[in-house]
PDB file of C-alpha atoms and ligand atoms in Angstrom:
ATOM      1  CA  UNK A   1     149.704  50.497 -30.532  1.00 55.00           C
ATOM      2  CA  UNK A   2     150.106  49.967 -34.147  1.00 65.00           C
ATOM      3  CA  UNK A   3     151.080  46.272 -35.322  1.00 77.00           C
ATOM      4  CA  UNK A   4     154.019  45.856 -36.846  1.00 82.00           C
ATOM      5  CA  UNK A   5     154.052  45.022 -40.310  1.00 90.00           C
ATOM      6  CA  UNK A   6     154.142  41.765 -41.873  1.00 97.00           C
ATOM      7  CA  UNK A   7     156.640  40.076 -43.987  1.00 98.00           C
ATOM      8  CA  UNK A   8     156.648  38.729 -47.207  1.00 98.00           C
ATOM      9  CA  UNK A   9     159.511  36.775 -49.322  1.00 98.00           C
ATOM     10  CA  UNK A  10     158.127  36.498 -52.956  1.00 98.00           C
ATOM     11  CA  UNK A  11     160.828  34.476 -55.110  1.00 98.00           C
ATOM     12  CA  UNK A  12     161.109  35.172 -58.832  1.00 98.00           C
ATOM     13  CA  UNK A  13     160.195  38.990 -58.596  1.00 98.00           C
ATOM     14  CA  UNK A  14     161.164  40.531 -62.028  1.00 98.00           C
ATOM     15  CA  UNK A  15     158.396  40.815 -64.204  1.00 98.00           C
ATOM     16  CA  UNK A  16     154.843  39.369 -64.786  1.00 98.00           C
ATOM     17  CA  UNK A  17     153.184  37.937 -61.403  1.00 98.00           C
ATOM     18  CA  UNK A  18     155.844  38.045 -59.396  1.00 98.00           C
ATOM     19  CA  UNK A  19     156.858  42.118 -59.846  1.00 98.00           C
ATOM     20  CA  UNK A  20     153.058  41.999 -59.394  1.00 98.00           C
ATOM     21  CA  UNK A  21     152.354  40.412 -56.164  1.00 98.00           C
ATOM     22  CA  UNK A  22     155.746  43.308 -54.919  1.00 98.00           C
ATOM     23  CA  UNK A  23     153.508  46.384 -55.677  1.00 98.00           C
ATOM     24  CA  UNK A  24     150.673  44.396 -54.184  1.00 98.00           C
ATOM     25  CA  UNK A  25     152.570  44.050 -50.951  1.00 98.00           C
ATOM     26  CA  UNK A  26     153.787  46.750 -50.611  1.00 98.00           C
ATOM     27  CA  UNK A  27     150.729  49.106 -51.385  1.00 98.00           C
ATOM     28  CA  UNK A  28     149.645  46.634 -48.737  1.00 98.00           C
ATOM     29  CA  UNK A  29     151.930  47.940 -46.179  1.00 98.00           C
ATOM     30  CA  UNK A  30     154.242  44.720 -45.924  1.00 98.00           C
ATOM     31  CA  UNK A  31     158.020  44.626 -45.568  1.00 98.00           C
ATOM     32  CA  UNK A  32     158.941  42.984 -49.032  1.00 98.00           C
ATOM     33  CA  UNK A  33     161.649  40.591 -49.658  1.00 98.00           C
ATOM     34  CA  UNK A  34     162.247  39.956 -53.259  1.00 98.00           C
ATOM     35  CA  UNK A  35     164.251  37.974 -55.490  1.00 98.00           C
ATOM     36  CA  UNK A  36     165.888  38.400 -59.244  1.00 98.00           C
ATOM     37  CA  UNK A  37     167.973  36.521 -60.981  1.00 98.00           C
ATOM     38  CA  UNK A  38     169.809  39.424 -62.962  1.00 97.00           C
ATOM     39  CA  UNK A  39     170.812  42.502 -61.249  1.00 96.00           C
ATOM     40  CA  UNK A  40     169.503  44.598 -64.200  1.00 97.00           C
ATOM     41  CA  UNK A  41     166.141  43.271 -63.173  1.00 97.00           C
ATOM     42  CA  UNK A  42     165.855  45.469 -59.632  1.00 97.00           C
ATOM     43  CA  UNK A  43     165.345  48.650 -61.310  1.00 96.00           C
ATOM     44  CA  UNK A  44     162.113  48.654 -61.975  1.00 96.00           C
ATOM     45  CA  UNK A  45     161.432  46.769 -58.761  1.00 98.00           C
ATOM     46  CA  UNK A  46     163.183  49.969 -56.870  1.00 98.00           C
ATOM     47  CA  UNK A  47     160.968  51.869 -58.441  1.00 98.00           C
ATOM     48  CA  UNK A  48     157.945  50.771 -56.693  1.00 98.00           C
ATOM     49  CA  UNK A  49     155.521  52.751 -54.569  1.00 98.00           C
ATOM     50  CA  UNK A  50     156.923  51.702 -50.906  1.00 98.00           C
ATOM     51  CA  UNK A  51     160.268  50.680 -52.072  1.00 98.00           C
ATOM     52  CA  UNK A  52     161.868  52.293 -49.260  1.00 98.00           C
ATOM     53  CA  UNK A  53     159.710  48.838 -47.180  1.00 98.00           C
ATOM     54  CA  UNK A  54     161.491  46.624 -50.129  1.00 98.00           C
ATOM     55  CA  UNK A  55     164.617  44.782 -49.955  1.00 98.00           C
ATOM     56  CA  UNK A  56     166.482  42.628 -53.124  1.00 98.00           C
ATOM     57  CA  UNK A  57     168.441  39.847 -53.255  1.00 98.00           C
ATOM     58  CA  UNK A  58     169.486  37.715 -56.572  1.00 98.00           C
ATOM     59  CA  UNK A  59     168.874  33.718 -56.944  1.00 98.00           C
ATOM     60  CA  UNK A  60     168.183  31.179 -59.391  1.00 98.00           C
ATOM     61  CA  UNK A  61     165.678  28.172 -57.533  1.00 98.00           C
ATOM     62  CA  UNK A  62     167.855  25.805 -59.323  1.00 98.00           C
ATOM     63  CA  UNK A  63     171.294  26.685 -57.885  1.00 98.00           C
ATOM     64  CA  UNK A  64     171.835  25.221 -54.371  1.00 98.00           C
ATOM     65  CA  UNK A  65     174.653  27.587 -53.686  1.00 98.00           C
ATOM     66  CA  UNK A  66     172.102  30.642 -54.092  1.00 98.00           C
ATOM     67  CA  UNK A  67     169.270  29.097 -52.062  1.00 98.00           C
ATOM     68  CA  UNK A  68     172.125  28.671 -49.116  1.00 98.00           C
ATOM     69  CA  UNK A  69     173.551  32.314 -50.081  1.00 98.00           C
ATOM     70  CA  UNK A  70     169.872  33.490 -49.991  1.00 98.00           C
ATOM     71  CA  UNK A  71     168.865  31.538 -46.738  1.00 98.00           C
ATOM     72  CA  UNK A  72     171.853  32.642 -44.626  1.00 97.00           C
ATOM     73  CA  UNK A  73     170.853  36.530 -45.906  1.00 96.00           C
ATOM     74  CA  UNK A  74     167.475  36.213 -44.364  1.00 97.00           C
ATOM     75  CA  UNK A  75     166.771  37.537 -40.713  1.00 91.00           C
ATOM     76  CA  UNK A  76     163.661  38.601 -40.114  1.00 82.00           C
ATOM     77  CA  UNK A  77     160.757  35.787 -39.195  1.00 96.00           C
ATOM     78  CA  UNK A  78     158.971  35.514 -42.614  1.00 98.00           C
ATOM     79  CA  UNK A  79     154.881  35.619 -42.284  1.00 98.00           C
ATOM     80  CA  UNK A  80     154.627  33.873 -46.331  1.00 98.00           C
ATOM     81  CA  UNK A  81     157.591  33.054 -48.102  1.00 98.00           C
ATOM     82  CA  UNK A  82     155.795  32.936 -52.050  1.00 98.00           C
ATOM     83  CA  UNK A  83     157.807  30.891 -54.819  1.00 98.00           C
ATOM     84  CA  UNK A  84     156.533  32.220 -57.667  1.00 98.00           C
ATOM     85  CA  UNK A  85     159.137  31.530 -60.050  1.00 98.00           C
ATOM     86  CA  UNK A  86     158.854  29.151 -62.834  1.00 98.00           C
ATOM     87  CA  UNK A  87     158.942  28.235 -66.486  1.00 98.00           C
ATOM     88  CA  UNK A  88     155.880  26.988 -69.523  1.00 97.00           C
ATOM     89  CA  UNK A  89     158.753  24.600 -71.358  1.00 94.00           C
ATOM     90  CA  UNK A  90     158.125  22.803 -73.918  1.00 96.00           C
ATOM     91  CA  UNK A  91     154.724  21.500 -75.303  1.00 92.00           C
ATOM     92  CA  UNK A  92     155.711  17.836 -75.991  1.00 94.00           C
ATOM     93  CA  UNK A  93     157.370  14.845 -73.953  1.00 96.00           C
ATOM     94  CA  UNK A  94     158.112  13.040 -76.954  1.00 96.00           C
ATOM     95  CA  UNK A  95     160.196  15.843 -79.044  1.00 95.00           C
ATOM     96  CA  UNK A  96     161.690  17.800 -76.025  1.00 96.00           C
ATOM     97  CA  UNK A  97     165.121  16.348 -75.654  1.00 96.00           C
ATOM     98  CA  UNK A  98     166.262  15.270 -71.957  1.00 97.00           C
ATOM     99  CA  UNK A  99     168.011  18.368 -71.032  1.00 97.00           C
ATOM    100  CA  UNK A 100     165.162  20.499 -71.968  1.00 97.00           C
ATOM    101  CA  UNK A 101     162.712  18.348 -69.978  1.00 98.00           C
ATOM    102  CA  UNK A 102     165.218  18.012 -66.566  1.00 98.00           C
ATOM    103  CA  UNK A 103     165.196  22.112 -66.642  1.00 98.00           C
ATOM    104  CA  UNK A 104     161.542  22.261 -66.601  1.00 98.00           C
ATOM    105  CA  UNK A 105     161.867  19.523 -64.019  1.00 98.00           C
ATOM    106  CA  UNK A 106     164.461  21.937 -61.932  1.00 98.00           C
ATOM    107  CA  UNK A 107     163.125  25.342 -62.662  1.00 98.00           C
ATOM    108  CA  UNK A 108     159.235  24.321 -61.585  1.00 98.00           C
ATOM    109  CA  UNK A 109     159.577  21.136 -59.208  1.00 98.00           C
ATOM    110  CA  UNK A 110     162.604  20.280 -57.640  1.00 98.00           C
ATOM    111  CA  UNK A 111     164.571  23.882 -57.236  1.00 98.00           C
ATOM    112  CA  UNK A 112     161.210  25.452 -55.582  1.00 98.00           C
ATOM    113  CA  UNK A 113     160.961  22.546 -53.432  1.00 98.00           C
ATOM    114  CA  UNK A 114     163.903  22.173 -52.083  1.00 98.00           C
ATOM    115  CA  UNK A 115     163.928  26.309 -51.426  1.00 98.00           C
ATOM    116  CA  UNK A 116     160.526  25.892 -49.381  1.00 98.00           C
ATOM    117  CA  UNK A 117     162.469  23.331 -47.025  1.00 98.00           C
ATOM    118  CA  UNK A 118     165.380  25.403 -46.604  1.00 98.00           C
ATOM    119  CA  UNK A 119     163.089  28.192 -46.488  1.00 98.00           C
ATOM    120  CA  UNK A 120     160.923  26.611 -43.600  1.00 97.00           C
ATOM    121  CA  UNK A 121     163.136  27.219 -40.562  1.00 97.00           C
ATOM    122  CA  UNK A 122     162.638  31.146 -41.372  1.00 98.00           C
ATOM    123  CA  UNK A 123     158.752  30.753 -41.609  1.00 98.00           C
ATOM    124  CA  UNK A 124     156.964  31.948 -38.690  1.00 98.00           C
ATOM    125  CA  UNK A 125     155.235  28.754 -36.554  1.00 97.00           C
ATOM    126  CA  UNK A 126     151.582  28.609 -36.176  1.00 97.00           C
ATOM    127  CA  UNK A 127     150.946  31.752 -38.451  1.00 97.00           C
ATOM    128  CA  UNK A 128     152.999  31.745 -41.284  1.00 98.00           C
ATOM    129  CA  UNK A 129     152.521  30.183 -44.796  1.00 98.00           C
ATOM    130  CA  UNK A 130     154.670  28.952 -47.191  1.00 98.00           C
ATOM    131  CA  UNK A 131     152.998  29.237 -51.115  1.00 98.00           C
ATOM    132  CA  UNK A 132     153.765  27.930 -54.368  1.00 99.00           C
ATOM    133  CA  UNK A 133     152.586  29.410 -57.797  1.00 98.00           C
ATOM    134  CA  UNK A 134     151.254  26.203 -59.147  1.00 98.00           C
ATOM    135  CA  UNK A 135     148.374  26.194 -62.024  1.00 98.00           C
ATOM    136  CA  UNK A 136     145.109  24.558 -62.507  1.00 98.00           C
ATOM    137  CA  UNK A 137     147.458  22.496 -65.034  1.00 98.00           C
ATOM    138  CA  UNK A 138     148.950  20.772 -62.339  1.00 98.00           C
ATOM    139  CA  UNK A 139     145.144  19.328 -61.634  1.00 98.00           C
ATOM    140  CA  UNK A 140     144.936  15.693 -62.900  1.00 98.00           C
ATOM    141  CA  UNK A 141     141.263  15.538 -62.224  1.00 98.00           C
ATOM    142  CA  UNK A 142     140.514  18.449 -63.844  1.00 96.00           C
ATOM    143  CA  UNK A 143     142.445  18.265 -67.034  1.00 96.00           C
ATOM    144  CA  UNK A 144     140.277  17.511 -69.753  1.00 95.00           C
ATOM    145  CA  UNK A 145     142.184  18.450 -72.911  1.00 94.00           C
ATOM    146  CA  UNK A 146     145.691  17.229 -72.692  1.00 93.00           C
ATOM    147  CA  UNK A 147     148.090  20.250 -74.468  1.00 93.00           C
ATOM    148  CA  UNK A 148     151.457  21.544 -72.050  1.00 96.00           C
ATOM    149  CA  UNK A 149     152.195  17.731 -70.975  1.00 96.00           C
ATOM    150  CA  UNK A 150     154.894  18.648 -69.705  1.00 97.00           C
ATOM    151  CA  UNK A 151     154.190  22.135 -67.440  1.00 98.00           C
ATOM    152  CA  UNK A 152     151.277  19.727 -66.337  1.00 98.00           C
ATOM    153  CA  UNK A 153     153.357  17.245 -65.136  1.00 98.00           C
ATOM    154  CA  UNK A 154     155.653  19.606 -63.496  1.00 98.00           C
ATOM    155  CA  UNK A 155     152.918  21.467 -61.493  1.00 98.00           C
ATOM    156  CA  UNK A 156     151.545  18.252 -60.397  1.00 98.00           C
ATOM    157  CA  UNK A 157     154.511  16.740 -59.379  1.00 98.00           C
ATOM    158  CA  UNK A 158     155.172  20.472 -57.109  1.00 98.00           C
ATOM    159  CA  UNK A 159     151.635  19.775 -56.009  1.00 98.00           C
ATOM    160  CA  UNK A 160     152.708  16.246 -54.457  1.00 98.00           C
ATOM    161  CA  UNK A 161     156.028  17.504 -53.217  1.00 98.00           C
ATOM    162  CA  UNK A 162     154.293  20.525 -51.297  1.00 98.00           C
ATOM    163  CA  UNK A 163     151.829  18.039 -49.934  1.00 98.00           C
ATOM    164  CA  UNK A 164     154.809  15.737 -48.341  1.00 98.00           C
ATOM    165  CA  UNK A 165     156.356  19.038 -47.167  1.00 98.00           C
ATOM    166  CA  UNK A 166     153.500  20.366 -45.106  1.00 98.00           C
ATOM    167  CA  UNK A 167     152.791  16.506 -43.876  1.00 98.00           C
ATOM    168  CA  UNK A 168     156.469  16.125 -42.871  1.00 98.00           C
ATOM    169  CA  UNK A 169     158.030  19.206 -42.272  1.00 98.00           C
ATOM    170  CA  UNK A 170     155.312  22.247 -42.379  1.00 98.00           C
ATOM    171  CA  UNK A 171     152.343  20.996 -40.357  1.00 98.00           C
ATOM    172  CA  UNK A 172     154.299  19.911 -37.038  1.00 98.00           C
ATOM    173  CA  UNK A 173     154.814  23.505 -36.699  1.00 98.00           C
ATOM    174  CA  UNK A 174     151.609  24.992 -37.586  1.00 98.00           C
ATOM    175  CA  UNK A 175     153.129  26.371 -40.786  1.00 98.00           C
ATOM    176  CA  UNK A 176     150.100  26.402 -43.737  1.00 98.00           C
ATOM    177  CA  UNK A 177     151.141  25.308 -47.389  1.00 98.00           C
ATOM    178  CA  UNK A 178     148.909  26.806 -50.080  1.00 99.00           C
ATOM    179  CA  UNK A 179     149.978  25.582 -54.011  1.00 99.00           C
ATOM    180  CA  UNK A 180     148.073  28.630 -55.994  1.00 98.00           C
ATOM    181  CA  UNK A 181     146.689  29.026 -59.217  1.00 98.00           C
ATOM    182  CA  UNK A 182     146.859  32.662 -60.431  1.00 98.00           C
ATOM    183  CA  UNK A 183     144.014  32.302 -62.507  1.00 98.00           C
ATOM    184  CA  UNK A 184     145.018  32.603 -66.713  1.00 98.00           C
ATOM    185  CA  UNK A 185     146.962  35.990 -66.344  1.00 98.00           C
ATOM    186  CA  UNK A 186     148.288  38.764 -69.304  1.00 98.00           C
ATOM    187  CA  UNK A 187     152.181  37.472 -68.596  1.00 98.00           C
ATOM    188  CA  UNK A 188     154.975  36.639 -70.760  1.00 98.00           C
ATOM    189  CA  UNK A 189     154.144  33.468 -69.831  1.00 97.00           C
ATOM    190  CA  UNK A 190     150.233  33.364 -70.170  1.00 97.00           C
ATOM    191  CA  UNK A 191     150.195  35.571 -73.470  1.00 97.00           C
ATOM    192  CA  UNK A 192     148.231  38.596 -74.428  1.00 97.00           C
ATOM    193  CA  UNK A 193     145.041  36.418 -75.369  1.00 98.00           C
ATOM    194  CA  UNK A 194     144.696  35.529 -71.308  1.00 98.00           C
ATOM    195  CA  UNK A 195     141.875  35.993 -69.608  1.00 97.00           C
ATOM    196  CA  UNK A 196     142.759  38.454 -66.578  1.00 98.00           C
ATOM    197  CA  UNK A 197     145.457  41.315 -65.641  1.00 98.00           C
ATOM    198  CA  UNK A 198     148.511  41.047 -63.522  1.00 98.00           C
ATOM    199  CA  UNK A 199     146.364  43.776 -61.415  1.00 98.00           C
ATOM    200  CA  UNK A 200     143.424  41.313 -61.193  1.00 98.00           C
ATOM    201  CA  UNK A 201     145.118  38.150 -59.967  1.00 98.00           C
ATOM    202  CA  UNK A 202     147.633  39.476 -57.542  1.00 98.00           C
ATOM    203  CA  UNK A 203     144.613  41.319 -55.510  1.00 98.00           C
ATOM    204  CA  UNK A 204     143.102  38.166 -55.520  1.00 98.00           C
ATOM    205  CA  UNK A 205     146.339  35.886 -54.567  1.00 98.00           C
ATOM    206  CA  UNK A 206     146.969  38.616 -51.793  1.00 98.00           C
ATOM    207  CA  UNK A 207     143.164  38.026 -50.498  1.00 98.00           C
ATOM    208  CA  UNK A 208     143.831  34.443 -50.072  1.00 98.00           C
ATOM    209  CA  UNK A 209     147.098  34.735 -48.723  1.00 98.00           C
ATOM    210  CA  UNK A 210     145.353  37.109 -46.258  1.00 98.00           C
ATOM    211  CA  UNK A 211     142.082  35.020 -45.383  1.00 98.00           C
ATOM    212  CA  UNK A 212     144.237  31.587 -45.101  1.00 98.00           C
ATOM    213  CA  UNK A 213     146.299  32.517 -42.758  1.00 97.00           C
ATOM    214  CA  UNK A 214     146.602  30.140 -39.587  1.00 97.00           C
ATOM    215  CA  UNK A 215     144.638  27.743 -41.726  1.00 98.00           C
ATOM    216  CA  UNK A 216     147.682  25.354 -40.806  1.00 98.00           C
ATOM    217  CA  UNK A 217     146.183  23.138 -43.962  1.00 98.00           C
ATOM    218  CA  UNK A 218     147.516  22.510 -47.773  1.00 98.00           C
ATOM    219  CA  UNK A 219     145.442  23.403 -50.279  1.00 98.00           C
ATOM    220  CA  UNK A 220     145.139  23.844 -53.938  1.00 98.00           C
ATOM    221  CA  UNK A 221     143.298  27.346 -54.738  1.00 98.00           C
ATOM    222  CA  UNK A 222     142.950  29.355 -56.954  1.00 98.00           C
ATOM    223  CA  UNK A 223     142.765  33.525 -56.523  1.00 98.00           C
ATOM    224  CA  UNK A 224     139.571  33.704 -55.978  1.00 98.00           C
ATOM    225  CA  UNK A 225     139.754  31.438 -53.093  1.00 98.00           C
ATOM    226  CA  UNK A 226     138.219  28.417 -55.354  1.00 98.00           C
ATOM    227  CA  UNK A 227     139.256  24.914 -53.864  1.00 98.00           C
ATOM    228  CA  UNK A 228     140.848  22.685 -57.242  1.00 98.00           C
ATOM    229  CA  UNK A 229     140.701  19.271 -57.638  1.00 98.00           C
ATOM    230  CA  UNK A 230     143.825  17.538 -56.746  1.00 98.00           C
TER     231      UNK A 230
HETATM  232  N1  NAP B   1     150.450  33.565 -66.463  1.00 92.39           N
HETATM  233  C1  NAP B   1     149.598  32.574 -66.240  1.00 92.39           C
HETATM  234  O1  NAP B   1     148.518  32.528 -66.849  1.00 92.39           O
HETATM  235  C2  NAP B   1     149.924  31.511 -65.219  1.00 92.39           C
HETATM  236  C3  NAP B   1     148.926  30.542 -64.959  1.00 92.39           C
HETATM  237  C4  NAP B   1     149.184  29.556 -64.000  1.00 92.39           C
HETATM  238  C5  NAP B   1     150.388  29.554 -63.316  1.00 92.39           C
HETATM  239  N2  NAP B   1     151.344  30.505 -63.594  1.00 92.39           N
HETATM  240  C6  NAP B   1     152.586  30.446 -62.828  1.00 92.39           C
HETATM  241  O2  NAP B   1     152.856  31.716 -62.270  1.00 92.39           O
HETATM  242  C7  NAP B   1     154.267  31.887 -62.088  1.00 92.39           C
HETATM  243  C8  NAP B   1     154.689  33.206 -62.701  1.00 92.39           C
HETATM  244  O3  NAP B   1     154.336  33.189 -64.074  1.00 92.39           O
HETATM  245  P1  NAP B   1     154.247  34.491 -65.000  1.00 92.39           P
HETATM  246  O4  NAP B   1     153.031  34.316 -65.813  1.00 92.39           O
HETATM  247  O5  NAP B   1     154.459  35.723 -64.210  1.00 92.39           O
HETATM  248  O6  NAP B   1     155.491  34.180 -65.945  1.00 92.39           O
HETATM  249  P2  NAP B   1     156.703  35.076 -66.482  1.00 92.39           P
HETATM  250  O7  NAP B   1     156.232  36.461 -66.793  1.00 92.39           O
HETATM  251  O8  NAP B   1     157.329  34.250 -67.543  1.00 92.39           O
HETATM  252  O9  NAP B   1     157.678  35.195 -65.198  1.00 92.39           O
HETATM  253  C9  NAP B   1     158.358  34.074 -64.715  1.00 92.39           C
HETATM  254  C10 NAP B   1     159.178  34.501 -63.515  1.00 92.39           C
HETATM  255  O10 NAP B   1     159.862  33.353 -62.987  1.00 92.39           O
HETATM  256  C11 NAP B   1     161.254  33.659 -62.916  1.00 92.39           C
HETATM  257  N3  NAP B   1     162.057  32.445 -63.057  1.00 92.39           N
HETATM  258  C12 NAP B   1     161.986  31.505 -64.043  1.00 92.39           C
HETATM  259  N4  NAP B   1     162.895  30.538 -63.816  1.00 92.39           N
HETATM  260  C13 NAP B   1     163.568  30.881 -62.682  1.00 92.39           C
HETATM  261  C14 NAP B   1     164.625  30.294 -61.949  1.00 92.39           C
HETATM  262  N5  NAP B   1     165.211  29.157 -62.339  1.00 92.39           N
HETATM  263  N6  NAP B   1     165.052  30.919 -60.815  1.00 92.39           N
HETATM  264  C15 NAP B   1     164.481  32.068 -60.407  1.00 92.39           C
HETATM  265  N7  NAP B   1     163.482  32.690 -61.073  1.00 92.39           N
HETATM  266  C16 NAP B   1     163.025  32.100 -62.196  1.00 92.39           C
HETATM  267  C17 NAP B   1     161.482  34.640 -64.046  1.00 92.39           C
HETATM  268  O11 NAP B   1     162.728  35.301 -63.888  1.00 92.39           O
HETATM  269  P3  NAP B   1     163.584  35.864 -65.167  1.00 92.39           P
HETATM  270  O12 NAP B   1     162.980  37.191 -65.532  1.00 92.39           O
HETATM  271  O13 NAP B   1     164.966  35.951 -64.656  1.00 92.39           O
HETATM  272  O14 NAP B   1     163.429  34.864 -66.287  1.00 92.39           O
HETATM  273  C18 NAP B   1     160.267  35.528 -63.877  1.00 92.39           C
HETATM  274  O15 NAP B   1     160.424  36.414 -62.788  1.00 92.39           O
HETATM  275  C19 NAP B   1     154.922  30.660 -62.720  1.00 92.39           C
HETATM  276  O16 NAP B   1     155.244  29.716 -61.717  1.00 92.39           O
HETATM  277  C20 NAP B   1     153.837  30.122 -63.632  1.00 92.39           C
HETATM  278  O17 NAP B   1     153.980  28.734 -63.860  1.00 92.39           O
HETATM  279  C21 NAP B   1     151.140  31.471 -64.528  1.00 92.39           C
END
């Protein structure tokens, strides 16, 4: 008998890592869930290899009314639910003005966050994992040159929120909480000069997802399975 496939909800789908770790899945052989925030953005999602496996829905992490919408939309028991989504924002705390700092705040911390626990009741017990895209920037012990203040701060602050979800609300049912670090990827976001593909890092996110499951643990790893410093 042939297993049924797994499921996958990867949140913030339309283009750099996220449209990545899609074609990853589903060359993979997973049932996809994925998540835009503009409608325009599902073409090129549609036109995936497997995309007949792939199904679309639209949200923006920092609209309660979507995650609901989104949450009451999902049936199926999800094996990982991914938030991927997320914003760089601006390099300083000190010229950044307050709005522009709360929507980093929103868009990296709180909206993810606040998904995952709605999220959670949909996550399959003992097996399933919930994962964050976090960064190596959200390490405090391992930042040694200062520079993105503020993404830092935002990553680490996800880091400590995902680590008082799986405490209170992940690990009684066996559910494992991995905050990832995609490695320094060729993305709108990580710039041309980066050090690895979309390609690259997704195989390697996938391989993690893949080897931690059941772990019932948090950690902080990056793709190739390295353990950061909190
Ligand atoms: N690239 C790197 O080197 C690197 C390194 C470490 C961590 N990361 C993390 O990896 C994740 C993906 O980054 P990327 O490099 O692929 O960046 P990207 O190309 O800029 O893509 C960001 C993705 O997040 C979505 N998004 C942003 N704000 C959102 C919101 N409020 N609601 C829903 N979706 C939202 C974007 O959707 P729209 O298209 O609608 O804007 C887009 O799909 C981020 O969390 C980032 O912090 C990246």
């Amino acid at each position: 008998m042939t297993a049924a496939p797994q499921t996958i909800l990867i949140v913030g789908a339309s283009r750099g890592l996220g449209l990545g770790l899609v074609a990853e899945h589903l060359a993979r052989g997973f049932d996809v869930i994925a998540t835009v925030r503009k409608p325009e953005d599902e073409a090129g999602l549609k036109a995936l290899p497997g995309a007949e496996r792939l199904t679309l829905h639209q949200i923006d992490v920092t609209s309660d009314a979507d995650i609901a919408r989104l949450v009451a939309q999902l049936s199926a028991p999800l094996d990982i639910a991914f938030i991927n989504a997320g914003v760089s924002g601006p390099k300083s705390v000190v010229s950044a003005d307050a709005d522009t700092l709360n929507q980093v705040m929103q868009a990296n911390v709180f909206g993810p966050v606040r998904l995952a626990h709605a999220l959670l009741g949909h996550v399959r017990e003992q097996t399933g994992t919930l994962a964050f895209m976090s960064s190596i920037m959200g390490s405090i012990a391992e930042n040694e040159s200062g520079g993105m203040e503020v993404y830092r701060a935002s990553k680490a602050a996800q880091n400590s929120l995902a680590r008082s979800l799986w405490l209170t609300a992940a690990r009684p049912f066996g559910i494992t909480v991995l905050s990832i670090h995609p490695g320094w990827v060729r993305t709108d976001m990580g710039g041309s000069g980066a050090d690895i593909d979309v390609a690259t890092s997704v195989a390697g996110i996938a391989d993690q997802l893949a080897a931690n499951a059941g772990a019932q643990a948090h950690r902080f790893i990056d793709y190739t399975g390295r353990e950061i410093a909190w």
